[in-house]
CSV table of N, CA and C in Angstrom, one decimal:
chain,number,residue,atom,x,y,z
A,1,MET,N,29.0,190.4,91.6
A,1,MET,CA,28.2,191.2,92.5
A,1,MET,C,29.2,191.9,93.4
A,2,ASN,N,29.1,193.3,93.5
A,2,ASN,CA,30.0,194.0,94.3
A,2,ASN,C,29.4,194.2,95.7
A,3,ALA,N,30.1,194.8,96.6
A,3,ALA,CA,29.7,194.9,98.0
A,3,ALA,C,28.4,195.7,98.2
A,4,LYS,N,28.3,196.8,97.4
A,4,LYS,CA,27.1,197.6,97.5
A,4,LYS,C,25.8,196.8,97.1
A,5,GLN,N,25.9,196.0,96.1
A,5,GLN,CA,24.8,195.2,95.6
A,5,GLN,C,24.4,194.2,96.7
A,6,ARG,N,25.4,193.5,97.3
A,6,ARG,CA,25.1,192.5,98.3
A,6,ARG,C,24.5,193.2,99.5
A,7,LYS,N,24.9,194.4,99.8
A,7,LYS,CA,24.3,195.1,101.0
A,7,LYS,C,22.8,195.4,100.7
A,8,TRP,N,22.5,195.8,99.5
A,8,TRP,CA,21.1,196.1,99.1
A,8,TRP,C,20.2,194.8,99.1
A,9,LEU,N,20.9,193.7,98.6
A,9,LEU,CA,20.2,192.5,98.5
A,9,LEU,C,19.9,192.0,100.0
A,10,ALA,N,20.8,192.1,100.9
A,10,ALA,CA,20.6,191.7,102.3
A,10,ALA,C,19.5,192.5,102.9
A,11,LEU,N,19.5,193.8,102.7
A,11,LEU,CA,18.5,194.7,103.2
A,11,LEU,C,17.1,194.4,102.7
A,12,GLY,N,17.0,194.1,101.4
A,12,GLY,CA,15.8,193.7,100.8
A,12,GLY,C,15.3,192.4,101.3
A,13,GLY,N,16.2,191.4,101.5
A,13,GLY,CA,15.8,190.1,102.1
A,13,GLY,C,15.3,190.3,103.5
A,14,ALA,N,16.0,191.1,104.3
A,14,ALA,CA,15.6,191.4,105.7
A,14,ALA,C,14.2,192.1,105.7
A,15,LEU,N,13.9,193.0,104.8
A,15,LEU,CA,12.6,193.7,104.8
A,15,LEU,C,11.5,192.7,104.4
A,16,LEU,N,11.8,191.8,103.5
A,16,LEU,CA,10.8,190.8,103.1
A,16,LEU,C,10.5,189.8,104.3
A,17,LEU,N,11.5,189.4,105.0
A,17,LEU,CA,11.4,188.6,106.1
A,17,LEU,C,10.6,189.3,107.2
A,18,LEU,N,10.8,190.5,107.5
A,18,LEU,CA,10.1,191.3,108.5
A,18,LEU,C,8.6,191.5,108.1
A,19,ALA,N,8.4,191.7,106.8
A,19,ALA,CA,7.0,191.9,106.3
A,19,ALA,C,6.2,190.6,106.4
A,20,SER,N,6.9,189.5,106.1
A,20,SER,CA,6.1,188.2,106.2
A,20,SER,C,5.8,187.8,107.7
A,21,LEU,N,6.8,188.1,108.6
A,21,LEU,CA,6.6,187.9,110.0
A,21,LEU,C,5.4,188.8,110.5
A,22,LYS,N,5.4,190.0,110.1
A,22,LYS,CA,4.3,190.9,110.5
A,22,LYS,C,3.0,190.5,110.0
A,23,PHE,N,2.9,190.1,108.7
A,23,PHE,CA,1.7,189.6,108.2
A,23,PHE,C,1.2,188.4,108.9
A,24,SER,N,2.1,187.4,109.2
A,24,SER,CA,1.6,186.2,109.9
A,24,SER,C,1.1,186.5,111.3
A,25,LEU,N,1.7,187.4,112.0
A,25,LEU,CA,1.3,187.8,113.3
A,25,LEU,C,-0.1,188.5,113.3
A,26,ILE,N,-0.3,189.4,112.3
A,26,ILE,CA,-1.6,190.1,112.2
A,26,ILE,C,-2.7,189.1,111.8
A,27,TYR,N,-2.4,188.2,110.9
A,27,TYR,CA,-3.3,187.2,110.5
A,27,TYR,C,-3.8,186.3,111.7
A,28,ARG,N,-2.8,185.9,112.5
A,28,ARG,CA,-3.1,185.0,113.7
A,28,ARG,C,-3.9,185.8,114.7
A,29,TRP,N,-3.5,187.1,115.0
A,29,TRP,CA,-4.2,187.9,115.9
A,29,TRP,C,-5.7,188.1,115.5
A,30,TYR,N,-5.9,188.4,114.2
A,30,TYR,CA,-7.2,188.6,113.7
A,30,TYR,C,-8.1,187.4,113.8
A,31,GLY,N,-7.5,186.2,113.5
A,31,GLY,CA,-8.2,184.9,113.5
A,31,GLY,C,-8.6,184.6,115.0
A,32,GLU,N,-7.8,184.9,115.9
A,32,GLU,CA,-8.2,184.7,117.3
A,32,GLU,C,-9.2,185.6,117.8
A,33,ARG,N,-9.4,186.8,117.3
A,33,ARG,CA,-10.4,187.7,117.7
A,33,ARG,C,-11.8,187.5,117.2
A,34,GLN,N,-11.9,186.6,116.2
A,34,GLN,CA,-13.2,186.3,115.6
A,34,GLN,C,-14.0,185.5,116.5
A,35,PRO,N,-15.2,185.8,116.8
A,35,PRO,CA,-16.0,185.0,117.7
A,35,PRO,C,-16.3,183.6,117.1
A,36,ALA,N,-16.4,182.6,117.9
A,36,ALA,CA,-16.7,181.3,117.5
A,36,ALA,C,-18.1,181.3,116.8
A,37,LYS,N,-18.3,180.4,115.9
A,37,LYS,CA,-19.6,180.3,115.2
A,37,LYS,C,-20.6,179.8,116.3
A,38,PRO,N,-21.8,180.4,116.2
A,38,PRO,CA,-22.8,180.0,117.2
A,38,PRO,C,-23.3,178.6,117.0
A,39,THR,N,-23.6,177.9,118.1
A,39,THR,CA,-24.2,176.6,118.0
A,39,THR,C,-25.7,176.7,117.8
A,40,PRO,N,-26.2,176.0,116.7
A,40,PRO,CA,-27.6,176.1,116.5
A,40,PRO,C,-28.4,175.4,117.6
A,41,LEU,N,-29.5,176.0,118.0
A,41,LEU,CA,-30.4,175.5,119.0
A,41,LEU,C,-31.4,174.6,118.3
A,42,ALA,N,-31.7,173.4,118.8
A,42,ALA,CA,-32.7,172.5,118.2
A,42,ALA,C,-34.1,172.8,118.8
A,43,CYS,N,-34.7,173.8,118.1
A,43,CYS,CA,-36.0,174.2,118.5
A,43,CYS,C,-37.0,173.9,117.5
A,44,VAL,N,-38.3,173.7,117.9
A,44,VAL,CA,-39.4,173.4,116.9
A,44,VAL,C,-39.9,174.7,116.4
A,45,ALA,N,-39.8,174.9,115.1
A,45,ALA,CA,-40.3,176.2,114.5
A,45,ALA,C,-41.8,176.4,114.8
A,46,GLY,N,-42.0,177.6,115.1
A,46,GLY,CA,-43.4,178.0,115.4
A,46,GLY,C,-43.8,177.9,116.9
A,47,ARG,N,-43.0,177.2,117.7
A,47,ARG,CA,-43.3,177.1,119.1
A,47,ARG,C,-42.7,178.3,119.8
A,48,PRO,N,-43.4,178.8,120.9
A,48,PRO,CA,-43.0,180.0,121.5
A,48,PRO,C,-41.8,179.8,122.5
A,49,SER,N,-41.4,178.6,122.7
A,49,SER,CA,-40.3,178.3,123.7
A,49,SER,C,-39.3,177.3,123.1
A,50,CYS,N,-38.1,177.3,123.8
A,50,CYS,CA,-37.0,176.5,123.3
A,50,CYS,C,-36.1,176.1,124.5
A,51,ASP,N,-35.8,174.9,124.7
A,51,ASP,CA,-34.9,174.4,125.7
A,51,ASP,C,-33.5,174.8,125.4
A,52,LEU,N,-32.8,175.3,126.4
A,52,LEU,CA,-31.4,175.7,126.2
A,52,LEU,C,-30.5,174.7,126.8
A,53,PRO,N,-29.3,174.6,126.2
A,53,PRO,CA,-28.3,173.6,126.7
A,53,PRO,C,-27.9,174.0,128.1
A,54,GLY,N,-27.7,173.1,129.0
A,54,GLY,CA,-27.4,173.4,130.4
A,54,GLY,C,-28.5,173.8,131.2
A,55,GLY,N,-29.7,173.7,130.7
A,55,GLY,CA,-30.9,174.0,131.5
A,55,GLY,C,-31.5,175.4,131.1
A,56,GLY,N,-32.7,175.6,131.4
A,56,GLY,CA,-33.3,176.9,131.2
A,56,GLY,C,-34.1,176.9,129.9
A,57,VAL,N,-34.9,177.9,129.7
A,57,VAL,CA,-35.8,178.0,128.5
A,57,VAL,C,-35.8,179.4,128.0
A,58,TRP,N,-35.7,179.5,126.6
A,58,TRP,CA,-35.9,180.8,125.9
A,58,TRP,C,-37.4,180.8,125.6
A,59,ARG,N,-38.1,181.9,125.9
A,59,ARG,CA,-39.5,181.9,125.6
A,59,ARG,C,-39.9,183.3,125.0
A,60,PHE,N,-40.6,183.3,123.9
A,60,PHE,CA,-41.3,184.5,123.5
A,60,PHE,C,-42.5,184.8,124.3
A,61,ALA,N,-42.4,185.8,125.2
A,61,ALA,CA,-43.6,186.0,126.1
A,61,ALA,C,-44.7,186.6,125.3
A,62,SER,N,-44.4,187.3,124.2
A,62,SER,CA,-45.4,187.8,123.3
A,62,SER,C,-44.9,187.5,121.9
A,63,PRO,N,-45.8,187.3,120.9
A,63,PRO,CA,-45.4,186.9,119.6
A,63,PRO,C,-44.4,187.9,119.0
A,64,PRO,N,-43.3,187.5,118.4
A,64,PRO,CA,-42.4,188.4,117.7
A,64,PRO,C,-43.0,189.1,116.5
A,65,GLN,N,-42.9,190.4,116.4
A,65,GLN,CA,-43.4,191.1,115.3
A,65,GLN,C,-42.4,192.1,114.8
A,66,ASN,N,-42.4,192.4,113.5
A,66,ASN,CA,-41.5,193.5,113.0
A,66,ASN,C,-42.2,194.8,113.3
A,67,GLY,N,-41.4,195.8,113.8
A,67,GLY,CA,-41.9,197.1,114.0
A,67,GLY,C,-42.6,197.4,115.3
A,68,LYS,N,-42.9,196.3,116.1
A,68,LYS,CA,-43.6,196.4,117.3
A,68,LYS,C,-42.8,195.7,118.4
A,69,PRO,N,-42.9,196.3,119.7
A,69,PRO,CA,-42.1,195.7,120.7
A,69,PRO,C,-42.7,194.3,121.1
A,70,PHE,N,-41.8,193.4,121.5
A,70,PHE,CA,-42.2,192.1,122.0
A,70,PHE,C,-41.2,191.7,123.1
A,71,GLU,N,-41.6,190.8,123.9
A,71,GLU,CA,-40.7,190.4,125.1
A,71,GLU,C,-40.2,189.0,124.9
A,72,ILE,N,-38.9,188.8,125.2
A,72,ILE,CA,-38.3,187.5,125.3
A,72,ILE,C,-37.9,187.3,126.7
A,73,ARG,N,-38.1,186.1,127.2
A,73,ARG,CA,-37.8,185.7,128.6
A,73,ARG,C,-36.8,184.5,128.6
A,74,LEU,N,-35.9,184.6,129.6
A,74,LEU,CA,-35.0,183.4,129.8
A,74,LEU,C,-35.4,182.9,131.2
A,75,GLU,N,-35.9,181.7,131.3
A,75,GLU,CA,-36.4,181.2,132.5
A,75,GLU,C,-35.5,180.1,133.0
A,76,GLY,N,-35.1,180.1,134.3
A,76,GLY,CA,-34.3,179.0,134.8
A,76,GLY,C,-32.8,179.0,134.3
A,77,VAL,N,-32.3,180.2,134.0
A,77,VAL,CA,-31.0,180.4,133.4
A,77,VAL,C,-30.1,181.0,134.5
A,78,ALA,N,-29.0,180.3,134.8
A,78,ALA,CA,-28.0,180.8,135.7
A,78,ALA,C,-26.9,181.5,134.8
A,79,ALA,N,-26.8,182.8,134.9
A,79,ALA,CA,-25.8,183.5,134.1
A,79,ALA,C,-24.9,184.3,135.0
A,80,ARG,N,-23.6,184.3,134.7
A,80,ARG,CA,-22.6,185.0,135.4
A,80,ARG,C,-22.7,186.5,135.1
A,81,GLU,N,-23.1,186.8,133.8
A,81,GLU,CA,-23.3,188.2,133.4
A,81,GLU,C,-24.5,188.3,132.6
A,82,ALA,N,-25.0,189.5,132.3
A,82,ALA,CA,-26.3,189.6,131.6
A,82,ALA,C,-26.2,189.0,130.2
A,83,PRO,N,-27.1,188.1,129.8
A,83,PRO,CA,-27.1,187.6,128.5
A,83,PRO,C,-27.4,188.6,127.5
A,84,GLN,N,-27.0,188.4,126.2
A,84,GLN,CA,-27.2,189.4,125.1
A,84,GLN,C,-27.8,188.6,124.0
A,85,VAL,N,-28.5,189.3,123.1
A,85,VAL,CA,-29.0,188.7,121.9
A,85,VAL,C,-28.9,189.8,120.8
A,86,GLU,N,-28.5,189.3,119.6
A,86,GLU,CA,-28.3,190.1,118.4
A,86,GLU,C,-29.1,189.5,117.3
A,87,PHE,N,-29.9,190.4,116.6
A,87,PHE,CA,-30.8,189.9,115.5
A,87,PHE,C,-30.2,190.3,114.1
A,88,ASN,N,-30.3,189.4,113.2
A,88,ASN,CA,-29.9,189.6,111.8
A,88,ASN,C,-30.8,188.8,110.9
A,89,MET,N,-30.7,189.1,109.6
A,89,MET,CA,-31.3,188.2,108.6
A,89,MET,C,-30.3,187.6,107.8
A,90,ALA,N,-30.6,186.4,107.3
A,90,ALA,CA,-29.6,185.7,106.5
A,90,ALA,C,-29.2,186.6,105.2
A,91,ASP,N,-27.9,186.8,105.0
A,91,ASP,CA,-27.4,187.5,103.9
A,91,ASP,C,-28.0,188.9,103.7
A,92,MET,N,-28.4,189.6,104.8
A,92,MET,CA,-28.9,190.9,104.8
A,92,MET,C,-28.5,191.7,106.0
A,93,ASP,N,-27.9,192.9,105.8
A,93,ASP,CA,-27.5,193.7,106.9
A,93,ASP,C,-28.8,194.5,107.4
A,94,MET,N,-29.1,194.2,108.7
A,94,MET,CA,-30.3,194.9,109.3
A,94,MET,C,-29.9,195.9,110.3
A,95,GLY,N,-28.6,196.4,110.3
A,95,GLY,CA,-28.2,197.4,111.2
A,95,GLY,C,-27.9,196.8,112.6
A,96,PHE,N,-27.8,197.7,113.6
A,96,PHE,CA,-27.4,197.3,114.9
A,96,PHE,C,-28.7,196.9,115.7
A,97,ASN,N,-28.8,195.6,116.0
A,97,ASN,CA,-30.0,195.2,116.7
A,97,ASN,C,-29.5,194.2,117.8
A,98,ARG,N,-28.9,194.8,118.8
A,98,ARG,CA,-28.4,194.0,120.0
A,98,ARG,C,-29.1,194.5,121.2
A,99,TYR,N,-29.5,193.5,122.0
A,99,TYR,CA,-30.2,193.8,123.3
A,99,TYR,C,-29.5,193.0,124.4
A,100,THR,N,-29.5,193.6,125.6
A,100,THR,CA,-29.0,193.0,126.8
A,100,THR,C,-30.2,192.7,127.7
A,101,PHE,N,-30.3,191.4,128.1
A,101,PHE,CA,-31.3,191.0,129.0
A,101,PHE,C,-31.1,191.7,130.4
A,102,VAL,N,-32.2,191.9,131.1
A,102,VAL,CA,-32.2,192.5,132.4
A,102,VAL,C,-32.9,191.5,133.4
A,103,ARG,N,-32.5,191.6,134.6
A,103,ARG,CA,-33.1,190.7,135.6
A,103,ARG,C,-34.6,191.0,135.8
A,104,ASP,N,-35.4,190.0,136.0
A,104,ASP,CA,-36.8,190.1,136.3
A,104,ASP,C,-37.1,189.0,137.3
A,105,GLY,N,-36.9,189.3,138.5
A,105,GLY,CA,-37.0,188.3,139.6
A,105,GLY,C,-35.9,187.3,139.4
A,106,ALA,N,-36.2,186.0,139.3
A,106,ALA,CA,-35.3,185.0,139.1
A,106,ALA,C,-34.9,184.8,137.6
A,107,ASP,N,-35.6,185.4,136.8
A,107,ASP,CA,-35.5,185.2,135.3
A,107,ASP,C,-34.8,186.4,134.7
A,108,TRP,N,-34.7,186.4,133.4
A,108,TRP,CA,-34.2,187.5,132.6
A,108,TRP,C,-35.2,187.9,131.5
A,109,LYS,N,-35.2,189.2,131.1
A,109,LYS,CA,-36.1,189.5,130.1
A,109,LYS,C,-35.5,190.6,129.2
A,110,ALA,N,-35.9,190.7,128.0
A,110,ALA,CA,-35.5,191.7,127.0
A,110,ALA,C,-36.8,192.1,126.2
A,111,VAL,N,-37.0,193.4,126.1
A,111,VAL,CA,-38.0,193.9,125.3
A,111,VAL,C,-37.4,194.4,124.0
A,112,VAL,N,-37.8,193.8,122.9
A,112,VAL,CA,-37.2,193.9,121.6
A,112,VAL,C,-38.1,194.6,120.6
A,113,THR,N,-37.6,195.4,119.7
A,113,THR,CA,-38.3,196.0,118.6
A,113,THR,C,-37.4,195.8,117.4
A,114,LEU,N,-37.9,195.0,116.5
A,114,LEU,CA,-37.1,194.7,115.2
A,114,LEU,C,-37.6,195.6,114.1
A,115,PRO,N,-36.7,196.0,113.2
A,115,PRO,CA,-37.1,196.9,112.1
A,115,PRO,C,-37.8,196.1,111.1
A,116,LEU,N,-38.5,196.9,110.2
A,116,LEU,CA,-39.2,196.3,109.1
A,116,LEU,C,-38.2,196.1,108.0
A,117,CYS,N,-38.3,195.0,107.3
A,117,CYS,CA,-37.4,194.7,106.2
A,117,CYS,C,-38.1,195.1,104.9
A,118,VAL,N,-37.3,195.9,104.1
A,118,VAL,CA,-37.9,196.4,102.8
A,118,VAL,C,-38.3,195.3,101.8
A,119,SER,N,-37.6,194.1,102.0
A,119,SER,CA,-38.0,193.0,101.1
A,119,SER,C,-39.2,192.3,101.5
A,120,GLY,N,-39.7,192.6,102.8
A,120,GLY,CA,-40.9,191.9,103.3
A,120,GLY,C,-40.6,190.6,104.0
A,121,SER,N,-39.3,190.3,104.1
A,121,SER,CA,-38.9,189.0,104.8
A,121,SER,C,-39.2,189.1,106.3
A,122,ARG,N,-39.6,188.0,106.8
A,122,ARG,CA,-39.9,187.9,108.3
A,122,ARG,C,-39.1,186.9,109.0
A,123,ASP,N,-38.1,186.4,108.3
A,123,ASP,CA,-37.2,185.3,108.8
A,123,ASP,C,-36.0,185.9,109.5
A,124,TRP,N,-35.8,185.7,110.8
A,124,TRP,CA,-34.7,186.3,111.5
A,124,TRP,C,-33.8,185.2,112.1
A,125,LEU,N,-32.6,185.7,112.5
A,125,LEU,CA,-31.6,184.8,113.1
A,125,LEU,C,-31.3,185.6,114.4
A,126,ALA,N,-31.5,184.9,115.6
A,126,ALA,CA,-31.1,185.5,116.9
A,126,ALA,C,-29.8,184.8,117.3
A,127,VAL,N,-28.8,185.6,117.5
A,127,VAL,CA,-27.5,185.1,118.0
A,127,VAL,C,-27.5,185.4,119.5
A,128,PHE,N,-27.6,184.4,120.3
A,128,PHE,CA,-27.8,184.6,121.8
A,128,PHE,C,-26.5,184.2,122.5
A,129,SER,N,-26.0,185.1,123.4
A,129,SER,CA,-24.8,184.9,124.1
A,129,SER,C,-25.1,184.7,125.6
A,130,LEU,N,-24.6,183.6,126.1
A,130,LEU,CA,-24.9,183.2,127.5
A,130,LEU,C,-23.6,182.5,128.1
A,131,ASN,N,-23.1,183.1,129.1
A,131,ASN,CA,-21.9,182.5,129.8
A,131,ASN,C,-20.7,182.2,128.9
A,132,GLY,N,-20.5,183.1,127.9
A,132,GLY,CA,-19.3,183.0,127.0
A,132,GLY,C,-19.6,182.1,125.8
A,133,LYS,N,-20.8,181.5,125.7
A,133,LYS,CA,-21.1,180.7,124.6
A,133,LYS,C,-22.2,181.4,123.7
A,134,ARG,N,-22.1,181.1,122.4
A,134,ARG,CA,-23.1,181.7,121.5
A,134,ARG,C,-24.0,180.6,120.9
A,135,TYR,N,-25.3,181.0,120.7
A,135,TYR,CA,-26.2,180.0,120.2
A,135,TYR,C,-27.0,180.8,119.1
A,136,LEU,N,-27.5,180.0,118.1
A,136,LEU,CA,-28.2,180.5,117.0
A,136,LEU,C,-29.6,180.0,117.0
A,137,LEU,N,-30.6,180.9,117.0
A,137,LEU,CA,-32.0,180.5,117.0
A,137,LEU,C,-32.7,181.2,115.8
A,138,PRO,N,-33.1,180.5,114.7
A,138,PRO,CA,-33.8,181.1,113.7
A,138,PRO,C,-35.3,181.1,114.1
A,139,PHE,N,-36.0,182.2,113.7
A,139,PHE,CA,-37.4,182.3,114.0
A,139,PHE,C,-38.1,183.3,112.9
A,140,SER,N,-39.4,183.3,112.9
A,140,SER,CA,-40.1,184.2,112.0
A,140,SER,C,-41.0,185.1,112.8
A,141,THR,N,-41.2,186.3,112.3
A,141,THR,CA,-42.1,187.2,113.0
A,141,THR,C,-43.5,187.1,112.3
A,142,HIS,N,-44.5,187.6,113.0
A,142,HIS,CA,-45.9,187.5,112.5
A,142,HIS,C,-46.2,188.8,111.8
């Protein structure tokens, strides 16, 4: 192997090393940016309220319906910033359905309108964010 070939081999090795370093840094950065999986809430299906970890209650003030507004209330919840909730269906993209709760006296409320699903499904997943933690609440609309 002559000097020119060794030079190209060293350059190729350096480029491979740089590419692998860059890939590992991007992979690590992307993994850290992914939100933690939400903690499932232990709620009784069909009941209009659910106890939250750390105190407080999630309550459907009016029955959840597809295509019509309904109200969700957070009672007895101490939040550093406004809680948020995002609605999805299992294995189905339902578009952007994120709501921010607003103060209502000592409590929080959100008025939500969910889209109609073309498949006719009424089973929803609410991913609720409170004080930096995420919770999962499955429910069905009427």
